[in-house]
Coordinates of C-alpha atoms in Angstrom, one line a residue:
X10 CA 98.9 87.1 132.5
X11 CA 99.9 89.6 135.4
X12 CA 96.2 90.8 136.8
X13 CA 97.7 94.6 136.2
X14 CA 97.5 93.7 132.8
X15 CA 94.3 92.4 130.1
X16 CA 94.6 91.7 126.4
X17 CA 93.3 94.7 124.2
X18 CA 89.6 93.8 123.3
X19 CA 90.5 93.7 119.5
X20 CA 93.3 91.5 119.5
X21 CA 91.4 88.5 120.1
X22 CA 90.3 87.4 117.1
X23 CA 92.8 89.2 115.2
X24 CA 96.0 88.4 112.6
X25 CA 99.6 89.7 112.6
X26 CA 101.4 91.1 109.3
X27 CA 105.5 90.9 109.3
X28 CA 106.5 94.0 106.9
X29 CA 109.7 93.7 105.8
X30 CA 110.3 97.1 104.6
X31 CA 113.7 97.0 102.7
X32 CA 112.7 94.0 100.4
X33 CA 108.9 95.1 100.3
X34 CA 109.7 97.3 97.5
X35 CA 112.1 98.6 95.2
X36 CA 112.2 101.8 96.8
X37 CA 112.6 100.3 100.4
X38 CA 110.8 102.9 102.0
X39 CA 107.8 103.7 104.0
X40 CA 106.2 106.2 101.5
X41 CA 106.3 103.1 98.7
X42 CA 105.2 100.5 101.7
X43 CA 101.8 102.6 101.9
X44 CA 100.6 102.3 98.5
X45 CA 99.9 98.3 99.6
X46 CA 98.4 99.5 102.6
X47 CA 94.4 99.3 100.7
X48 CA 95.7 95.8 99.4
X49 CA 96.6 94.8 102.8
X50 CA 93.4 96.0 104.1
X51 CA 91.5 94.2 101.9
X52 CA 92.4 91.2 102.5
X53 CA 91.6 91.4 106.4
X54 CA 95.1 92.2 107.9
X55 CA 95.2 94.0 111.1
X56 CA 98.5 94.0 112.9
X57 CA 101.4 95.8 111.2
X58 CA 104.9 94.6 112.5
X59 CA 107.4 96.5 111.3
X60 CA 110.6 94.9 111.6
X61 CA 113.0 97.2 113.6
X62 CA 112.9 100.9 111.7
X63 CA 116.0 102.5 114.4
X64 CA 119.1 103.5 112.0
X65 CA 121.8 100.5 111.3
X66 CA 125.3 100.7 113.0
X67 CA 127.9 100.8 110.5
X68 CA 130.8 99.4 112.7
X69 CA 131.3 95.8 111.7
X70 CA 128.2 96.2 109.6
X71 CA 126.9 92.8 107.5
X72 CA 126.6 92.6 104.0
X73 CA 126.2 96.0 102.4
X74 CA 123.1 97.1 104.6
X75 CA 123.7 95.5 107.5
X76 CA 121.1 93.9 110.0
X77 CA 117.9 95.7 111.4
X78 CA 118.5 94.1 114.6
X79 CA 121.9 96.0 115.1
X80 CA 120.4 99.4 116.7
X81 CA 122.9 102.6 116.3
X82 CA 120.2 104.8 118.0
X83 CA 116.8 103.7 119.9
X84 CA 115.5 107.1 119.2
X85 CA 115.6 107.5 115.5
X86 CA 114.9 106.3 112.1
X87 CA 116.6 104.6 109.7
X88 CA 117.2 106.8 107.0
X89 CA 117.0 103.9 104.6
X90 CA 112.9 104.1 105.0
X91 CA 112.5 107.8 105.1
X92 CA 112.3 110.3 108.3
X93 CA 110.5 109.8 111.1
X94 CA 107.8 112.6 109.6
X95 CA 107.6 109.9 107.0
X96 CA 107.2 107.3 109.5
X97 CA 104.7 109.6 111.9
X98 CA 102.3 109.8 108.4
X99 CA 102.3 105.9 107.8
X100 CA 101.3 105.0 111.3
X101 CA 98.7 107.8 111.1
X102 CA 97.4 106.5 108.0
X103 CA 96.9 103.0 108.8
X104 CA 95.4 103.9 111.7
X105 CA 92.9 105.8 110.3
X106 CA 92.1 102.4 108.0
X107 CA 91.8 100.3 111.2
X108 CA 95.3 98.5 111.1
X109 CA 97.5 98.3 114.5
X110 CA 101.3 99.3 114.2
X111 CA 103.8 97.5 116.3
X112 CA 107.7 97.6 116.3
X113 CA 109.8 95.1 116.6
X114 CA 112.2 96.3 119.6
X115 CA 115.2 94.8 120.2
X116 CA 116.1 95.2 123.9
X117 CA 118.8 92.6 124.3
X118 CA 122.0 94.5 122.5
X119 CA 122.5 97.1 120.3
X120 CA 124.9 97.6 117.0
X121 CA 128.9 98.0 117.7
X122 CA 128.5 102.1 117.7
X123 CA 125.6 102.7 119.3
X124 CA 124.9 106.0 121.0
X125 CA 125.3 104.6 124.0
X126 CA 128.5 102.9 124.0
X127 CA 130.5 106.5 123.9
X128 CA 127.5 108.5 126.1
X129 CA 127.8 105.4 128.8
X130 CA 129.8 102.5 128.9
X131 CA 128.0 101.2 131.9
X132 CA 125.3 100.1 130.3
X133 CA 127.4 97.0 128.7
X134 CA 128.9 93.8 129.5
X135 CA 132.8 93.5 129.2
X136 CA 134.7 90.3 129.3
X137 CA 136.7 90.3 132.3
X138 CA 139.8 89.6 130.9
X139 CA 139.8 91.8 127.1
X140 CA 137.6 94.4 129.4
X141 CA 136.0 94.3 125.5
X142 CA 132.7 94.5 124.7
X143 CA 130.4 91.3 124.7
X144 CA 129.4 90.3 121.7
X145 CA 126.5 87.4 122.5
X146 CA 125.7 84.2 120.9
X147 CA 128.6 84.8 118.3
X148 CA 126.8 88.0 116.5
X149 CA 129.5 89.8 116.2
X150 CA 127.8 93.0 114.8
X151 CA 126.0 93.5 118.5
X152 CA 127.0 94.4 122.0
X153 CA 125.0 92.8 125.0
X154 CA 123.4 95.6 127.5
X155 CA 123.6 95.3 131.4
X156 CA 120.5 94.4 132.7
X157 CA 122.1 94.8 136.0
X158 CA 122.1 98.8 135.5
X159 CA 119.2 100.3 136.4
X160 CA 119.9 103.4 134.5
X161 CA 120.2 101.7 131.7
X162 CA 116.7 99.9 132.2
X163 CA 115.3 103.1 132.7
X164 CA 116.4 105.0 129.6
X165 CA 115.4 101.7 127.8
X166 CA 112.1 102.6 128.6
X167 CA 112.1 106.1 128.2
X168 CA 113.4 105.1 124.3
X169 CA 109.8 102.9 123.9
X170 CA 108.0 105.5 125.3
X171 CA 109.5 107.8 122.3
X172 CA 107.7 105.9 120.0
X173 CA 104.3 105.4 121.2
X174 CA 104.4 109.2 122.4
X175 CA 106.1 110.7 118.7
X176 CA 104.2 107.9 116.3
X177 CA 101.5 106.5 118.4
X178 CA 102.2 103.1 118.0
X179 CA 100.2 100.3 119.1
X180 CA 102.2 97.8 120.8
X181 CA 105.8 96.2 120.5
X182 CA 107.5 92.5 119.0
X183 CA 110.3 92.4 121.4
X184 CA 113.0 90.1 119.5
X185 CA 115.1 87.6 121.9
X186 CA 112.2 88.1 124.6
X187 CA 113.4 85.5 126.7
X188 CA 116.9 87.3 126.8
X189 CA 115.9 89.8 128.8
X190 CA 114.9 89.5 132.2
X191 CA 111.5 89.0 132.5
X192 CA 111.8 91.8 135.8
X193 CA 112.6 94.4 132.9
X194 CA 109.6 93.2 131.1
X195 CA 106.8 93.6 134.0
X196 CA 108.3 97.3 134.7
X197 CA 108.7 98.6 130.7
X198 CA 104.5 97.3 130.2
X199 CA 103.9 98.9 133.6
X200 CA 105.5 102.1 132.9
X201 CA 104.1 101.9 129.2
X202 CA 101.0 101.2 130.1
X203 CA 100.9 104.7 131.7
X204 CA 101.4 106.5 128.6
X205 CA 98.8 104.8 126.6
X206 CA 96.8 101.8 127.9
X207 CA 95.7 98.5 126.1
X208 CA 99.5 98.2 123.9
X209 CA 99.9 94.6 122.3
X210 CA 103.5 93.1 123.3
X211 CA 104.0 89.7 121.1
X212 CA 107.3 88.1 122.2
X213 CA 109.8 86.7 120.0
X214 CA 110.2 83.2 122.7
X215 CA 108.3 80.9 123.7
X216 CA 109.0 80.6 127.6
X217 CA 105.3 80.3 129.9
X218 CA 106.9 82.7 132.4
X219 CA 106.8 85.5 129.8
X220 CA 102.7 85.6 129.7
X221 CA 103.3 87.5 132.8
X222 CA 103.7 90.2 131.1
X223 CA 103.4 89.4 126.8
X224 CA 99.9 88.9 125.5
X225 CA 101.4 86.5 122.8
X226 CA 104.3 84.3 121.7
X227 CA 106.1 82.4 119.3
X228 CA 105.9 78.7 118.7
X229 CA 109.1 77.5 117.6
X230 CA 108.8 74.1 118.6
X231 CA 105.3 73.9 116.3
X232 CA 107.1 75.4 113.3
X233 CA 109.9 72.9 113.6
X234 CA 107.5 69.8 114.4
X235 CA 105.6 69.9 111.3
X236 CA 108.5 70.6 108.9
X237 CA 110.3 67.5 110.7
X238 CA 106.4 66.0 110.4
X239 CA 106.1 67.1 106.7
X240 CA 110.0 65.2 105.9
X241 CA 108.3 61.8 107.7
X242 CA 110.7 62.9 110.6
X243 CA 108.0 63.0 113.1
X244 CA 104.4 61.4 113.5
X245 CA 100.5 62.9 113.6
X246 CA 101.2 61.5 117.3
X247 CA 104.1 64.0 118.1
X248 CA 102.5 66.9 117.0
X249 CA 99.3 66.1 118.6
X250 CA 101.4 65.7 121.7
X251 CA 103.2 68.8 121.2
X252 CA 100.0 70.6 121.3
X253 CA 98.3 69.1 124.1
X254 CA 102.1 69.7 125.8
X255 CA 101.4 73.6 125.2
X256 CA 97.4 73.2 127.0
X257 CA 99.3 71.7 130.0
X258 CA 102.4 74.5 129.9
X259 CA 101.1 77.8 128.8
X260 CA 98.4 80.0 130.6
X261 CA 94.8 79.4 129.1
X262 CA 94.3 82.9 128.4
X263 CA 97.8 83.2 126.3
X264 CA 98.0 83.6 122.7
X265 CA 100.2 81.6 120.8
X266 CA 101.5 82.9 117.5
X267 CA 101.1 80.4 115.2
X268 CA 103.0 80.9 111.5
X269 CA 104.9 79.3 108.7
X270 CA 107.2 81.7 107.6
X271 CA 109.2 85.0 108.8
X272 CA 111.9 87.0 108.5
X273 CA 114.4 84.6 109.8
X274 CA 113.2 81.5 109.1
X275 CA 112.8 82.7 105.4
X276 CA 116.2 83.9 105.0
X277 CA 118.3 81.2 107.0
X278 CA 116.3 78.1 107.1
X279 CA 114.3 78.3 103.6
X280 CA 111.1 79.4 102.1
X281 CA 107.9 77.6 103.5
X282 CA 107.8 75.5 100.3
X283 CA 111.3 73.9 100.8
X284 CA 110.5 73.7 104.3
X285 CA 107.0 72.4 104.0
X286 CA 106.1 71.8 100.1
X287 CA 102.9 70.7 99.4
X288 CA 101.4 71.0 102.8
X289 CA 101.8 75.1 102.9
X290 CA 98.3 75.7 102.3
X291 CA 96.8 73.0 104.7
X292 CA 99.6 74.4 107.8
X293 CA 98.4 77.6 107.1
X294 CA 94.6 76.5 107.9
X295 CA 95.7 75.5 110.9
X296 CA 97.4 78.2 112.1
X297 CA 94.4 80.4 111.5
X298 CA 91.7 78.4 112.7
X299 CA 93.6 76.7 115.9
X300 CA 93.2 78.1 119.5
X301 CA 96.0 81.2 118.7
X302 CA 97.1 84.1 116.8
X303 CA 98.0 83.8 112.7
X304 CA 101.0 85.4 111.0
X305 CA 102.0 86.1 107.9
X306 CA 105.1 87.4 106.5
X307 CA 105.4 89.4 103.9
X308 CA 105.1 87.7 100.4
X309 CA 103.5 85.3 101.4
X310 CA 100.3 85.7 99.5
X311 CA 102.1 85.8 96.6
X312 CA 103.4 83.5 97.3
X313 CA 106.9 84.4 97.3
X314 CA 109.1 81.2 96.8
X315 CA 112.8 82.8 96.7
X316 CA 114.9 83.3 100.1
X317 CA 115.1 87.0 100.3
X318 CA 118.8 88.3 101.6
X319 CA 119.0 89.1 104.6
X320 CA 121.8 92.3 104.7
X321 CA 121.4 92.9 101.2
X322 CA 118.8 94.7 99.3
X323 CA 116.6 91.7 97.5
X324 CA 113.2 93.3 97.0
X325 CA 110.1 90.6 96.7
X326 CA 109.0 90.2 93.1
X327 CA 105.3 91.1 93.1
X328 CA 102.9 90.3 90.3
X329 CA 99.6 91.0 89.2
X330 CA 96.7 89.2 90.7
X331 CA 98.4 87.5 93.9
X332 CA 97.5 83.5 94.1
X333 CA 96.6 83.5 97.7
X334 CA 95.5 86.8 98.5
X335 CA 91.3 85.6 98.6
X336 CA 92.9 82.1 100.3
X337 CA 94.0 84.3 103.4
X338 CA 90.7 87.2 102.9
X339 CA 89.2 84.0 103.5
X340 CA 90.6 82.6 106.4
X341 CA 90.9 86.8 107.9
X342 CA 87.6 86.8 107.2
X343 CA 86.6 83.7 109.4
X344 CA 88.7 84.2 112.1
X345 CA 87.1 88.0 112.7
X346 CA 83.3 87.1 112.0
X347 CA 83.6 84.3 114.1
X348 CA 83.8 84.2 118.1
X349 CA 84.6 80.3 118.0
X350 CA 88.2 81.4 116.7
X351 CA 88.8 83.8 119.3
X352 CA 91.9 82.9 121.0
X353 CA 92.6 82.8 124.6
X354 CA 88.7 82.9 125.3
X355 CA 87.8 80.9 128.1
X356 CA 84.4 80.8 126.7
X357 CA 86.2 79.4 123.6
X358 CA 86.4 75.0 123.7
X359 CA 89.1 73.1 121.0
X360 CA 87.6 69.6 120.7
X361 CA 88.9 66.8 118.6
X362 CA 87.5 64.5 115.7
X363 CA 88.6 61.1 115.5
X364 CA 88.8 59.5 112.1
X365 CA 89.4 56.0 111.1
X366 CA 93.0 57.6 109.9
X367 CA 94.5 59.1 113.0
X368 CA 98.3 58.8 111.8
X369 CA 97.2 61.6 108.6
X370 CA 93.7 63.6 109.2
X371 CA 93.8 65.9 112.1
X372 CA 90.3 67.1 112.3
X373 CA 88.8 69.5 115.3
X374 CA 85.9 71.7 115.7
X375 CA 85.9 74.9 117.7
X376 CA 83.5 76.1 119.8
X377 CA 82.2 79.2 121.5
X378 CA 78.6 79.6 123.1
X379 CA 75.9 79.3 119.8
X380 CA 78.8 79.5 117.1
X381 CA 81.2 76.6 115.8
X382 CA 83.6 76.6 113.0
X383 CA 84.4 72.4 112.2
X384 CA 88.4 71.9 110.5
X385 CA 89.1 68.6 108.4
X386 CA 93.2 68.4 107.6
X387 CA 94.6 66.0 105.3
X388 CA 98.0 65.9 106.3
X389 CA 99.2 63.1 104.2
X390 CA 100.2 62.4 100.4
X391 CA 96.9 60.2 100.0
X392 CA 93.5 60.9 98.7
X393 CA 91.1 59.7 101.9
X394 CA 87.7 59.2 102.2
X395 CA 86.3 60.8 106.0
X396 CA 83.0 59.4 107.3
X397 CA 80.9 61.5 109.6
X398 CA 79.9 59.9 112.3
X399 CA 77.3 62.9 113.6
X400 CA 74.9 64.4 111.7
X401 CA 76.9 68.2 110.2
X402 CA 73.5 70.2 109.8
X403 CA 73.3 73.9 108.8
X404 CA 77.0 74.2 108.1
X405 CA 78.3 76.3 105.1
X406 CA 81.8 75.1 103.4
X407 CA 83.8 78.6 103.7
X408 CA 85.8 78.2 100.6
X409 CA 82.9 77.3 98.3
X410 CA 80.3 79.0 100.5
X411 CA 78.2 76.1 99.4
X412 CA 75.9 75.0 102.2
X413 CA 76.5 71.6 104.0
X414 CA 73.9 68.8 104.7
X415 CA 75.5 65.3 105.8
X416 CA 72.1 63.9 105.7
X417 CA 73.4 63.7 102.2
X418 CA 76.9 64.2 102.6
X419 CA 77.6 61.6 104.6
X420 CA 81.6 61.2 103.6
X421 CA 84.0 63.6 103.1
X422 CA 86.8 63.3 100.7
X423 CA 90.1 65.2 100.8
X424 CA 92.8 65.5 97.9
X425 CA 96.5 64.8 99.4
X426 CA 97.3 68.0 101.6
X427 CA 94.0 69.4 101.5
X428 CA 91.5 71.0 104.0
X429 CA 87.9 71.5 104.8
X430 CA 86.1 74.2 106.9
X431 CA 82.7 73.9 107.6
X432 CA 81.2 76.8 109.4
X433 CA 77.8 77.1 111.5
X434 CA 75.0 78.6 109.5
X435 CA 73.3 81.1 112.2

């Protein structure tokens, strides 16, 4: 990362919540979002990412409702939610429970009738021959900005420094990062920075360069390894080369965002059970006890098992007593209490375990100074039988909160899909 700029001291060990506020309630607003807020708290969240909350254009709108990502004004809110006072009172709120609020911010285009298309037509690309707008990559409900206008950069940034100076948000997803030149990036943190200091940018690519300026990032090529892993499409081998790939590529001190479902993924490619069935739970162990950030969408701790429509109201069916809500309070839990999880710590160490089944458990302990957290994943359809080479003394099992001795446990055994955390007794 750019030496102007330093992680915020609480994001290291911390977790990142995808609220999708049309479908999160029947209401679709912010007002009936907050009554989940002491839900969400209890279970451990932390970072709120609200999927873009600007008003929807309604030229050459999608579906009914149209997408999020197609901005009519960077400056407002969509009335769908509520007001902005409504907004303003939300952020305020969580805040004062100890959540972060970011927004996702979607720099690369805006909708078909933005604002600025009539106020100033030089901040967009044209074809040269239709002298029509651009609309990029085939969305044909956006119009690609000119990052070659400086004006335009500028009242870019003066629209993210509405929100953090009228709501007093925490940080910014920026969708399509790596659309943008990375030049724009560096100045909007350095100008942001001004107006309030130690903001969390998590960038929707997953390009090195960007760590200049973006504390975390997506892993795409993760997400799609181990559902091409989980469909016998690719081997323990290629995802273990993948990782070490990212060691090599990717700053030490950058956070990866590690996840197996969002708001995309969910709605075009599939749920995380038709995309990873019965190894949901065990990828999701991973993601929160591997050198990185976790994510969550929303639903997930239902866990929701539907696609939800994308442009089309298609609220998530909550029930009574969620099924994984204490499996993710768990893993929250861990990853806050425990400095060995911290990610991006150079003081942090990610060593191995070899097994006498290297093509289905992936095993690794993490370390950090006095504390250590040890990670057994059964990533195959087989019952297997682990034995431990080293004595595992003073360790507690974090799901059972039984304490572990391999003086007597000297094999472990792990149901098909299934996972084992042994943490440090201090």
């Amino acid at each position: 990362m750019n030496e102007a700029f330093s992680h915020p001291e609480w994001s290291y060990n911390s977790n990142i919540y995808e609220v999708n506020v049309r479908q999160y309630t029947s209401e679709g607003t912010f007002a009936s979002f907050e009554q989940h807020l002491p839900r969400l708290k209890d279970m451990g969240i932390e970072i709120l990412w609200f999927m873009p909350v600007t008003p929807i254009s309604m030229k050459d709108r999608l579906g009914s409702m149209g997408s999020y990502y197609a901005a009519q004004n960077y400056q407002a809110i969509n009335p769908e939610f509520g007001t902005l006072e409504d907004f303003k009172n939300l952020v305020e709120h969580a805040q004062e429970m100890g959540f972060k609020i970011i927004i996702d911010w979607v720099a690369n285009h805006t909708g078909n009738d933005h604002i600025w298309i009539d106020q100033h037509p030089d901040y967009f690309v044209y074809d040269s021959v239709s002298k029509e707008l651009i609309h990029p990559h085939g969305w044909t409900d956006v119009s690609q900005l000119n990052y070659d206008n400086q004006q335009m950069q500028d009242a870019m940034i003066d629209a993210m420094k509405f929100w953090i100076t009228s709501c007093n948000i925490d940080g910014f997803r920026c969708d399509m990062a790596h659309l943008v030149p990375l030049g724009f990036w560096l100045l909007a943190r350095k100008e942001l920075e001004k107006v309030k200091p130690s903001l969390f940018w998590l960038a929707e690519c997953e390009e090195a360069s960007y760590h200049e300026v973006f504390d975390a990032s997506y892993t795409w090529n993760w997400m799609h390894k181990t559902e091409a892993f989980y469909k016998q499409q690719a081997s323990l081998h290629d995802l273990h080369t993948l990782l070490h790939s990212y060691n090599l590529d990717f700053p030490a001190d950058a956070f990866r965002v590690y996840y197996t479902s969002n708001h995309d993924e969910n709605s075009w490619n599939g749920t995380e059970y038709e995309k990873y069935g019965s190894a949901v739970k065990v990828l999701n162990v991973f993601s929160f006890t591997w050198n990185g950030i976790p994510m969550i969408y929303s639903g997930q701790e239902l866990p929701n098992k539907k696609r939800l429509k994308f442009f089309d109201k298609d609220c998530i069916d909550w029930v009574p007593g969620l099924e994984l809500h204490e499996f993710y309070k768990t893993l929250i839990s861990l990853r806050k209490r425990n400095q060995a999880l911290r990610a991006g710590d150079e003081d942090a160490s990610t060593i191995m375990i070899s097994t006498k089944y290297p093509d289905k458990i992936f095993a690794f302990s993490r370390q950090n100074k006095e504390e250590e957290v040890m990670v057994f994943l059964n990533l195959s359809a087989d019952e297997l039988e682990i034995e431990l080479d080293a004595v595992i003394a003073n360790f507690i099992d974090v799901f059972s909160g039984q304490p572990w001795q391999s003086i007597h446990q000297k094999t472990l055994v792990l149901p098909p899909w299934d996972y084992k955390i042994l943490e440090k007794n201090p």
